[in-house]
Coordinates of C-alpha atoms and ligand atoms in Angstrom, one line a residue:
X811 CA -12.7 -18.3 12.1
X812 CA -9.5 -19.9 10.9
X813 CA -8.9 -23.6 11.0
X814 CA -6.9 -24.0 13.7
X815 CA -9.3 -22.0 16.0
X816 CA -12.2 -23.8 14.2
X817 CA -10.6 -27.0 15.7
X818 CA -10.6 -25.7 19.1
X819 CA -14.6 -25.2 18.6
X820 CA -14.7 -28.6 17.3
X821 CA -13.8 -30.4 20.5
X822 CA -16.0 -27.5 22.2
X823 CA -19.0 -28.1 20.2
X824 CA -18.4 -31.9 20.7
X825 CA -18.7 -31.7 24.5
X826 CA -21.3 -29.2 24.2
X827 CA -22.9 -31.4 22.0
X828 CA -22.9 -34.8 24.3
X829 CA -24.2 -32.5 27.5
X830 CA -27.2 -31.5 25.0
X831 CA -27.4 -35.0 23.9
X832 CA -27.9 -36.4 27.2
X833 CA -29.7 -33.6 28.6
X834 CA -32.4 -34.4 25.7
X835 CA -32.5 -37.9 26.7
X836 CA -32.8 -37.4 30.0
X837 CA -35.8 -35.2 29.7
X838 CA -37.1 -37.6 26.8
X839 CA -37.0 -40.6 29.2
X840 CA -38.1 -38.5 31.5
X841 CA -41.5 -37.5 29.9
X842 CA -41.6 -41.7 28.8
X843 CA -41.9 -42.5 32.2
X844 CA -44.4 -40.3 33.2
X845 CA -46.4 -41.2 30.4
X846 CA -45.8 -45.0 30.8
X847 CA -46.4 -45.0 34.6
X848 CA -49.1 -42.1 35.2
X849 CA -51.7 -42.9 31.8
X850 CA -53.4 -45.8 32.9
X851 CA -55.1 -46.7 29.6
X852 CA -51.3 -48.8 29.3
X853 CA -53.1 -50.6 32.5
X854 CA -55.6 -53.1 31.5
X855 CA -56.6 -53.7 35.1
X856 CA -56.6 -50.5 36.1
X857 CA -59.7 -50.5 33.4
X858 CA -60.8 -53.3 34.6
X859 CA -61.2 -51.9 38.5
X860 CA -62.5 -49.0 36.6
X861 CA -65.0 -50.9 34.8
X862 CA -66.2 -53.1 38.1
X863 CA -66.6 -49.8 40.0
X864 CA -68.3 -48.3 37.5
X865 CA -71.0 -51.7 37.6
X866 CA -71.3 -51.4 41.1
X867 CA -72.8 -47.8 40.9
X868 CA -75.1 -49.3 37.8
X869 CA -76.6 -51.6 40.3
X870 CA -76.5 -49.4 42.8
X871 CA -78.8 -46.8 41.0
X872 CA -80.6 -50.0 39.5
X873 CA -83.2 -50.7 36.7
X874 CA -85.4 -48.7 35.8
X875 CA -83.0 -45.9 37.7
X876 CA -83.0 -44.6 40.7
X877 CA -82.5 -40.8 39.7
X878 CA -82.1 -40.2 44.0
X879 CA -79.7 -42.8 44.1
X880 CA -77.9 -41.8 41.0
X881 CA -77.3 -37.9 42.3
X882 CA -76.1 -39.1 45.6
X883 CA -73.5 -41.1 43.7
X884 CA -72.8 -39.1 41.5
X885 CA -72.1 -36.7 44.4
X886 CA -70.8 -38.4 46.6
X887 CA -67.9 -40.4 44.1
X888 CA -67.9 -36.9 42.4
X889 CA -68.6 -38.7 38.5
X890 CA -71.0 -37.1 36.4
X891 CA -73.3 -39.3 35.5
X892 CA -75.6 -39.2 32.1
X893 CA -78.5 -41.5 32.2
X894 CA -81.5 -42.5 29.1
X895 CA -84.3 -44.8 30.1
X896 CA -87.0 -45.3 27.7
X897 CA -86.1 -41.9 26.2
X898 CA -86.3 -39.7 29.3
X899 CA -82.5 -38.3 29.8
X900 CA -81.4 -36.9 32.8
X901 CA -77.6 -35.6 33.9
X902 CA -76.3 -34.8 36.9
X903 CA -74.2 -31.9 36.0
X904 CA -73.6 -29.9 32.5
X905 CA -71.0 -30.5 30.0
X906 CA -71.4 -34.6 30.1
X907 CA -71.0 -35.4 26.4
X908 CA -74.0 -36.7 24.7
X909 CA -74.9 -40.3 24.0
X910 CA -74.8 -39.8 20.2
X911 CA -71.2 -38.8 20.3
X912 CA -70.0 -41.5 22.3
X913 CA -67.3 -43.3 21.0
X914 CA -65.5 -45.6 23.2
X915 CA -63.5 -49.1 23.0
X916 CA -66.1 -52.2 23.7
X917 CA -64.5 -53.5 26.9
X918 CA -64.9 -57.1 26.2
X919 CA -65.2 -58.9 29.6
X920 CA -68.4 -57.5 30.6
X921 CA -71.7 -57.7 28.1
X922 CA -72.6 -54.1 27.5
X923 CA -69.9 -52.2 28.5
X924 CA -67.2 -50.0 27.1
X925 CA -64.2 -47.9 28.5
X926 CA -61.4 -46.3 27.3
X927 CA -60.9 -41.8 27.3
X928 CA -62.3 -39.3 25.5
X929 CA -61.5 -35.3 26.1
X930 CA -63.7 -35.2 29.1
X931 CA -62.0 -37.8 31.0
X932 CA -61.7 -41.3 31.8
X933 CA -65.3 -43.1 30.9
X934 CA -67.4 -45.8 31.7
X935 CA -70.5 -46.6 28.8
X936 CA -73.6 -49.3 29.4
X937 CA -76.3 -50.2 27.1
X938 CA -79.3 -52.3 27.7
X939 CA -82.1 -52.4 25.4
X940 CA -83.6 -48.5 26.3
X941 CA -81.1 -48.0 29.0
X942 CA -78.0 -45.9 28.4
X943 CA -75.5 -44.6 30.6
X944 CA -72.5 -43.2 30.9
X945 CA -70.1 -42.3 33.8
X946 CA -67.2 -39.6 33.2
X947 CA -65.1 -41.8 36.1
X948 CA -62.5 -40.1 36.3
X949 CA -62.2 -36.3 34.9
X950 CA -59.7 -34.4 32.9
X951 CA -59.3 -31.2 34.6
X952 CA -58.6 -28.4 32.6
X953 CA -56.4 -27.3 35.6
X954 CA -54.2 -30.5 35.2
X955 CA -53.6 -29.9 31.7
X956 CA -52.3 -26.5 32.6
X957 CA -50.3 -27.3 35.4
X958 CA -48.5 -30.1 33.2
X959 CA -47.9 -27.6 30.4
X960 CA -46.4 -24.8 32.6
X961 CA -44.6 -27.6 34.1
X962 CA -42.9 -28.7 30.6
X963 CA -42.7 -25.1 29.9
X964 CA -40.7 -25.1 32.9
X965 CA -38.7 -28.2 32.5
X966 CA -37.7 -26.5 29.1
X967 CA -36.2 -23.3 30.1
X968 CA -34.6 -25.7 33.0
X969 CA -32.8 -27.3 30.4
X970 CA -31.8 -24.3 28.2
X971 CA -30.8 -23.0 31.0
X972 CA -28.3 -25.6 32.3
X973 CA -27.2 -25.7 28.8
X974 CA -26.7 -22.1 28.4
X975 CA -24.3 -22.0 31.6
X976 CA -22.6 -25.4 30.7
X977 CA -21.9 -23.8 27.4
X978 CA -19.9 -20.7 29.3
X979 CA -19.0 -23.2 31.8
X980 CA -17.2 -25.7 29.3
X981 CA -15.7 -22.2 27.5
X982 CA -14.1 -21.8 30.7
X983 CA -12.8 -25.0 31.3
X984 CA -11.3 -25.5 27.7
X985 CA -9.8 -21.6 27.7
X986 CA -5.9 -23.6 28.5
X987 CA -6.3 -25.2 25.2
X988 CA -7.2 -21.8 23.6
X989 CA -3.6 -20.7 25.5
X990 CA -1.8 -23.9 24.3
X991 CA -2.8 -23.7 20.8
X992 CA -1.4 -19.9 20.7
X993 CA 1.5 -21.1 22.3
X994 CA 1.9 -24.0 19.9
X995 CA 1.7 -22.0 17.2
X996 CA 4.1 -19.6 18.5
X997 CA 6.6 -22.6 18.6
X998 CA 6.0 -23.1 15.2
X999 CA 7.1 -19.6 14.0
X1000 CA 10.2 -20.4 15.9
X1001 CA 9.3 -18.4 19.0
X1002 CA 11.0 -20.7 21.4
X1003 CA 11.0 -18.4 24.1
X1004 CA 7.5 -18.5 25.7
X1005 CA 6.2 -19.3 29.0
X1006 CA 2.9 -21.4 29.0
X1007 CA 0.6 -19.8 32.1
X1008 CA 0.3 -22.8 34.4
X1009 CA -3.3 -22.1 36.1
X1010 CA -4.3 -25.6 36.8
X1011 CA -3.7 -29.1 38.4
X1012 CA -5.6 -31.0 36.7
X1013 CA -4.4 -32.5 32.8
X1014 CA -4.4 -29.5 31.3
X1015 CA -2.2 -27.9 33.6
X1016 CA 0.0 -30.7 33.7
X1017 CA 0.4 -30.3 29.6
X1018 CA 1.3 -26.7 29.9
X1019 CA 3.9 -27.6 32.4
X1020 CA 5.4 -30.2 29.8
X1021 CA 4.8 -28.0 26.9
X1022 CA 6.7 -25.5 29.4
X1023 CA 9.8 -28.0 29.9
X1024 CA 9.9 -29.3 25.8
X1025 CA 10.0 -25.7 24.6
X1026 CA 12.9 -24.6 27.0
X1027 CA 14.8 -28.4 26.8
X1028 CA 14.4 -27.4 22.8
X1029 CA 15.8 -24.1 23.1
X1030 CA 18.8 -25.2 25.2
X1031 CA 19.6 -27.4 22.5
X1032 CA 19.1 -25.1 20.0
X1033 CA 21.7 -22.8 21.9
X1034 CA 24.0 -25.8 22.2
X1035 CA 23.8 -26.0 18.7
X1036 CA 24.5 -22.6 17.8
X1037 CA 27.5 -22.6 20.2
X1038 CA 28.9 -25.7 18.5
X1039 CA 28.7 -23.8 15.1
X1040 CA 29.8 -20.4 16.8
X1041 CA 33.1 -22.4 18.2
X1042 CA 34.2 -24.5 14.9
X1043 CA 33.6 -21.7 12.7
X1044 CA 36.3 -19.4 15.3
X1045 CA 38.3 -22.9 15.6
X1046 CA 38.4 -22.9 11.6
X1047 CA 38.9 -19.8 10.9
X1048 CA 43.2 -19.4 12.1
X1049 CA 43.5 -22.2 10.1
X1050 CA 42.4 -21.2 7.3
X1051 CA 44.4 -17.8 7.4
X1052 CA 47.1 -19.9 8.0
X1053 CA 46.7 -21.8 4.9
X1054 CA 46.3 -19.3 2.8
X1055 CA 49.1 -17.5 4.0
X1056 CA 51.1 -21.2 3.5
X1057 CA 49.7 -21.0 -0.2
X1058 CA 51.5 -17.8 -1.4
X1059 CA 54.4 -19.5 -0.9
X1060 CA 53.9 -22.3 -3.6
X1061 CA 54.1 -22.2 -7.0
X1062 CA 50.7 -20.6 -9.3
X1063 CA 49.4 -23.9 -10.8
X1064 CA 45.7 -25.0 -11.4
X1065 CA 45.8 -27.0 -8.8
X1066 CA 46.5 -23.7 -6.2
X1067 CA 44.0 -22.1 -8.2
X1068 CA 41.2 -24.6 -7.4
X1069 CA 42.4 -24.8 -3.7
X1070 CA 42.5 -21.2 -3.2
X1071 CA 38.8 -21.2 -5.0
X1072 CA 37.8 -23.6 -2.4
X1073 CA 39.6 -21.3 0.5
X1074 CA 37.3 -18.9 -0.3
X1075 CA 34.2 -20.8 -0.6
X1076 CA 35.5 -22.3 3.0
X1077 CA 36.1 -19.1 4.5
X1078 CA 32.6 -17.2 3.1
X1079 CA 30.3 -20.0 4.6
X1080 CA 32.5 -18.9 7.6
X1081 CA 31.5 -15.6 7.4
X1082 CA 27.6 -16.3 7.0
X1083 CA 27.9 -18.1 9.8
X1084 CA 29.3 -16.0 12.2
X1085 CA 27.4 -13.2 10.8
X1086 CA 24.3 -15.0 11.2
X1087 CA 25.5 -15.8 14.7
X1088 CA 26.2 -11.8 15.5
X1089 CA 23.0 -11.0 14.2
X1090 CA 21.5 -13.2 17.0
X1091 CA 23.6 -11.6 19.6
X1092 CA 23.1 -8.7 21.5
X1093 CA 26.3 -7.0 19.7
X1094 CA 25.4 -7.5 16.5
X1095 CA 23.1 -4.2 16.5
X1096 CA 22.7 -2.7 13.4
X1097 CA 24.3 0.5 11.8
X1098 CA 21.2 2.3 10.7
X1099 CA 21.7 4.7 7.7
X1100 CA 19.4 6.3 5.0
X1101 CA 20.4 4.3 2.0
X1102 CA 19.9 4.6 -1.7
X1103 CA 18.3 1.0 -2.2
X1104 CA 19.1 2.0 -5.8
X1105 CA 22.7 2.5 -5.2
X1106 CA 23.2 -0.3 -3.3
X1107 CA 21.2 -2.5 -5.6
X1108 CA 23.3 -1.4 -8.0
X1109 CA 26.5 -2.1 -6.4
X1110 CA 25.8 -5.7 -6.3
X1111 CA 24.4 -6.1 -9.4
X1112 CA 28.2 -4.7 -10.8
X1113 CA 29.9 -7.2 -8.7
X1114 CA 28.6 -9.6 -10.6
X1115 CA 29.7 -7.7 -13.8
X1116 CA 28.7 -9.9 -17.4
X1117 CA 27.1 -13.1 -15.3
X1118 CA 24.0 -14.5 -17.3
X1119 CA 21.0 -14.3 -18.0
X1120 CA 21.8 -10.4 -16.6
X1121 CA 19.6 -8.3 -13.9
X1122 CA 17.5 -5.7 -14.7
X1123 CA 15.6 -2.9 -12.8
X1124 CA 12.0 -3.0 -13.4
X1125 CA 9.9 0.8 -12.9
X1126 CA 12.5 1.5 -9.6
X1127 CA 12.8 4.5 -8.5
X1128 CA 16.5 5.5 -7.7
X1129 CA 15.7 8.3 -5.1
X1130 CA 14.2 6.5 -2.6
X1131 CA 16.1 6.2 0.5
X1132 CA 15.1 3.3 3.4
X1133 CA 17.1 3.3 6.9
X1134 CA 18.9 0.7 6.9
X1135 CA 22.1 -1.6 8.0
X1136 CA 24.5 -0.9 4.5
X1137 CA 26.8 -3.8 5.0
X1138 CA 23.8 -6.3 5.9
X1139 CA 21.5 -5.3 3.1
X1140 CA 24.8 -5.4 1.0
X1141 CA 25.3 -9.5 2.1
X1142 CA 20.9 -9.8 1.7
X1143 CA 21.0 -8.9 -1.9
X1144 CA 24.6 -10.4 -3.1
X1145 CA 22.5 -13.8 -1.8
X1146 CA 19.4 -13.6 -3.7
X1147 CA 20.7 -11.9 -6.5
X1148 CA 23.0 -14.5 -6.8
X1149 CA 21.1 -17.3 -5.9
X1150 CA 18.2 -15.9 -8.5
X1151 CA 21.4 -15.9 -11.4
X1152 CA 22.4 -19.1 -10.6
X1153 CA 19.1 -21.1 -10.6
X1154 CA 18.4 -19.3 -14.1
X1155 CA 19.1 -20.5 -17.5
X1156 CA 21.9 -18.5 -19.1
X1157 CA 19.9 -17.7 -22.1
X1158 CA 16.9 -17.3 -20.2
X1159 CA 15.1 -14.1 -18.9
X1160 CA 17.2 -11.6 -16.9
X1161 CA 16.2 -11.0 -13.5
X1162 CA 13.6 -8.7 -12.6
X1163 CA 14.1 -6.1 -9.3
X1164 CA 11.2 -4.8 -8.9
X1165 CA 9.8 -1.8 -6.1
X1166 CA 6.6 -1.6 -4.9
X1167 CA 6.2 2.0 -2.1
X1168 CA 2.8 1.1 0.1
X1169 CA 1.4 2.8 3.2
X1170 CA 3.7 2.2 5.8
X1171 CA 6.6 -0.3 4.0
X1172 CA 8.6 -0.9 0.5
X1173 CA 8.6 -3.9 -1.2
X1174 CA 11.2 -5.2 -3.1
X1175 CA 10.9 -8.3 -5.7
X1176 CA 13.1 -10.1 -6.8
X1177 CA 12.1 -12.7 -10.1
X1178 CA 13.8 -15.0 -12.0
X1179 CA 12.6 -17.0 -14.3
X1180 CA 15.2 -20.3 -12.9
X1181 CA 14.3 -24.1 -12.2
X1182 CA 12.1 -22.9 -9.2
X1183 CA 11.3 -24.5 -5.9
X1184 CA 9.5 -27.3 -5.3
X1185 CA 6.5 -26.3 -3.0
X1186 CA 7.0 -28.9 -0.6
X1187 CA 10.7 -27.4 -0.4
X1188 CA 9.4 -23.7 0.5
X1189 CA 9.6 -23.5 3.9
X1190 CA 12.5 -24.8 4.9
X1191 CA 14.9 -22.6 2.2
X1192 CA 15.4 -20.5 5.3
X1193 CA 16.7 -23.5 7.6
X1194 CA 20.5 -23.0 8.0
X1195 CA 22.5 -25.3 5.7
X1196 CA 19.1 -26.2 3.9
X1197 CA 19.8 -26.9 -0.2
X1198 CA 16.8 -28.5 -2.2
X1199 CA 19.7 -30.0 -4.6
X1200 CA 21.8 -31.6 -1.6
X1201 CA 24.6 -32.2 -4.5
X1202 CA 26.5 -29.5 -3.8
X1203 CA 29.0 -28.2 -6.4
X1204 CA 31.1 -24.9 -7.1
X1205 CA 28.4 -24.0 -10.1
X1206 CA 25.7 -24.6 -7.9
X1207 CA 26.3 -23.0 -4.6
X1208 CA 27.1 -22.6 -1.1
X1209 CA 26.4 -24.3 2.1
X1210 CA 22.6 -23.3 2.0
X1211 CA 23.4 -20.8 4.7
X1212 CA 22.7 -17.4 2.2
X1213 CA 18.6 -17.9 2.8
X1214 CA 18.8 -18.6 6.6
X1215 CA 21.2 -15.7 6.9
X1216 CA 18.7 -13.2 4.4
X1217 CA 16.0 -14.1 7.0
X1218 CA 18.2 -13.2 9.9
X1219 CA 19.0 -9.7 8.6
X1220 CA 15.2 -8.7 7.5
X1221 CA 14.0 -9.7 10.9
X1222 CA 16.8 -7.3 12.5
X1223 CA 15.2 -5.2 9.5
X1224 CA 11.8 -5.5 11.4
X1225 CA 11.1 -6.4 7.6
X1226 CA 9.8 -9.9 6.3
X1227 CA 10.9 -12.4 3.2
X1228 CA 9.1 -14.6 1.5
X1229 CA 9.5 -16.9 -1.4
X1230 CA 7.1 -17.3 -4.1
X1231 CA 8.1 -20.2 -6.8
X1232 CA 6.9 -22.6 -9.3
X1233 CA 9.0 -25.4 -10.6
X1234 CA 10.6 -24.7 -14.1
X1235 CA 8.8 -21.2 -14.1
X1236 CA 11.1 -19.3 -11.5
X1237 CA 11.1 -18.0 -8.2
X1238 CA 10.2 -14.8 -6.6
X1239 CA 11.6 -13.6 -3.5
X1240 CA 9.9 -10.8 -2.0
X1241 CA 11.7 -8.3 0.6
X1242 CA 8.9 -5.4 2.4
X1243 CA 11.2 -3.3 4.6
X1244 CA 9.4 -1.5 6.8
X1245 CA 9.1 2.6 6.5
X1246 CA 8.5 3.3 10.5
X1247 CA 11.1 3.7 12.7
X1248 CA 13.3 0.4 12.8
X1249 CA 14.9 0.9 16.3
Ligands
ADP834 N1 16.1 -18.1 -7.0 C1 16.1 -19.4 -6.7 N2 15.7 -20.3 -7.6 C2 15.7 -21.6 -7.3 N3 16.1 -22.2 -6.1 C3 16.5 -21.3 -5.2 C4 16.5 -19.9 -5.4 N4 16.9 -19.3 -4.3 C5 17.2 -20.2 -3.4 N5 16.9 -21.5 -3.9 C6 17.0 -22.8 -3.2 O1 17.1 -22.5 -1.9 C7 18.3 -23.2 -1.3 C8 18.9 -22.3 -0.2 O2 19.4 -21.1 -0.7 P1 20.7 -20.5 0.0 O3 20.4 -20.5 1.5 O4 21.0 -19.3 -0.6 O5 21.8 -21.6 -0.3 P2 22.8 -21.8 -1.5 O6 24.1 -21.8 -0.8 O7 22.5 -23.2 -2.0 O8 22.6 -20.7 -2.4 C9 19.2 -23.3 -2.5 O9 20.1 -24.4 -2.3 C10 18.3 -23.5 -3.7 O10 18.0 -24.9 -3.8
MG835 MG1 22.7 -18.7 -1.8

């Protein structure tokens, strides 16, 4: 379970956890009531009516006793009655516990006397001098005990029941958020172009229907955006034909020199702008070919003829061919091979180009041993115009647009980047084209 889907359980188990919660303590309170309001040892006068009762059958059967008297009683209120005068013991039914095991609370109002339970049942004791007796006033029934076990029994599986079909129930009503999260995250990868199921009425349909509205309001300004950038970069380009054209015309001086330096830097962020721009259009289509990746490796690596700290191939084979768009792969690797010369030290380590062939992809690395990245920096290298040093000068760099445009052309790849880095150590930028079929 990852974190994010971990959340999702959290709130789950939370409301899952409060319908337990209550449940509990509503069968707890429950069972507190029933014990408060159906045991009447909590009810001193109900021992006391007890007790009274219980005095009025003593009389009743009298001293010495009435044995007659005390079996129609004993009948006829149906309590079992134990009886000892002057050592002669008589009971009126079976199982009445015997007088040496009594042990019951002194019941202080009446001399003689004591009341309270024992595991046959409410009883009533009375001693005088060689008379004993005891009446079982009000009997435990085995019966009873069962039925309230059975009935527990019964109120359990009641609740683990209800708490087994809220839990699927509370699954069901919390599957949007399970939706919403995917979608979110779906956002976050930059896939703006979703559509948020909208099965509900209630809040939760309501935040898939702004969710809905946010993502599309987001993506028309993101298309805005790109059609600023789309019409400036057309709007600059005449321009700056125009100028350079104008600048054969004067004079060679440094000063034309730096200009026409600047021209150029002008006129490539141009490029990688309008090339990211087709890559995003429907014409911009790539020219599959089986490449060399050696070759054209290679190619780029002479363009940049005696630049330091050097590149160098590391174990790559030079046979293998990967279908791919030549010119595009050509403008991927003049970027990071130039980027991974120009964070480096000139006397440091050359670069490393490494290849890696798995199952069903290549993977290409490409290490320097530069300044690095900052970690916090990492993911937004691939943002258009994006530069962790924002000073930007001709040594340094471009416009920050080589990353965001090395991104474009793996995905059109069907192939993934990613940037590995540690500050002052160097940076690794790892390329896996894929082997499959790219169209
Ligand atoms: N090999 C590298 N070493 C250090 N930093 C790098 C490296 N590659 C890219 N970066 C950082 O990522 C930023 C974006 O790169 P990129 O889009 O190519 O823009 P730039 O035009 O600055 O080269 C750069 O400004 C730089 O700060
Ligand atoms: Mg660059």
């Amino acid at each position: 379970m990852n974190i994010l889907s971990g959340l999702r359980s959290k709130l789950f188990l939370k409301i899952s956890l409060i319908f337990v919660i209550s449940l509990t303590t509503i069968l707890i309170s429950t069972m507190a009531v029933h014990r408060i309001f159906f045991m009447p040892k909590r009810f001193p006068g109900f021992i006391r009516n007890i007790v009274n009762h219980a005095n009025y059958m003593i009389k009743d059967i009298g001293i010495p006793p009435d044995l007659k008297m005390a079996e129609k009683i004993s009948h006829k209120m149906k309590v079992p009655i134990r009886i000892n005068f002057e050592g002669k013991e008589w009971e009126s039914d079976s199982g009445i516990p015997e007088f040496n095991s009594i042990d019951l609370p002194d019941y202080k109002n009446f001399e003689g006397f004591s009341a309270g339970f024992n595991e046959k049942g409410l009883c009533v004791y009375y001693v005088k001098d060689s008379y004993k007796i005891l009446l079982v006033m009000h009997e435990k029934k085995e019966g009873f005990r069962k039925v309230v076990n059975s009935l527990i029994i019964l109120l359990l599986s009641f609740a683990i029941l209800i708490i087994i079909v809220l839990y699927f129930f509370i699954r069901w009503l919390l599957r949007p958020v399970k939706v919403l999260k995917e979608g979110v995250d779906q956002v976050s990868a930059g896939n703006l172009n979703i559509e948020m199921p909208v099965r509900s009425t209630d809040e939760l349909g309501q935040l898939a229907v702004s969710f809905n509205s946010m993502t599309s309001r987001i993506s028309d300004m993101i298309t805005s955006r790109d059609q600023l950038l789309r019409d400036v970069s057309h709007e600059l380009r005449s321009p700056l034909t125009r100028i350079k054209v104008g600048m054969e015309l004067i004079e060679d001086s440094k000063v034309k020199h730096g200009i026409l330096e600047d021209i150029a830097e002008v006129d490539m962020m141009i490029s990688e702008l309008l090339e990211t721009d087709r890559l995003n259009s429907r014409f911009g289509k790539l020219k599959i070919e089986k490449t060399n990746i050696f070759q054209l490796i290679s190619v780029v690596i002479k363009e940049f003829g005696s630049m330091k700290p050097g590149i160098k191939f590391d174990n790559f084979p030079d046979d293998l061919e990967l279908d791919l768009d030549m010119e595009r792969v050509l403008i991927l690797f003049r970027n990071i091979l130039s980027n991974a010369l120009r964070y480096s030290d000139e006397n440091g380590e050359p670069v490393r180009i490494k290849c890696e062939k798995r199952k069903n992809e290549v993977v290409i690395d490409v290490c320097d041993s530069g300044i690095g990245i900052p970690e916090d920096e990492l993911i937004n290298i691939f943002e258009p115009f994006y530069r962790v040093d924002k000073s930007r000068s001709r040594e340094t760099g471009g416009y920050g647009l080589g990353m965001s445009l090395s991104k474009k052309i793996m995905d059109a790849h069907k192939g993934q980047i990613f940037v590995k880095s540690s500050p002052g150590k160097g940076t690794c930028i790892k390329l896996n084209f894929p082997t499959g079929s790219i169209n």
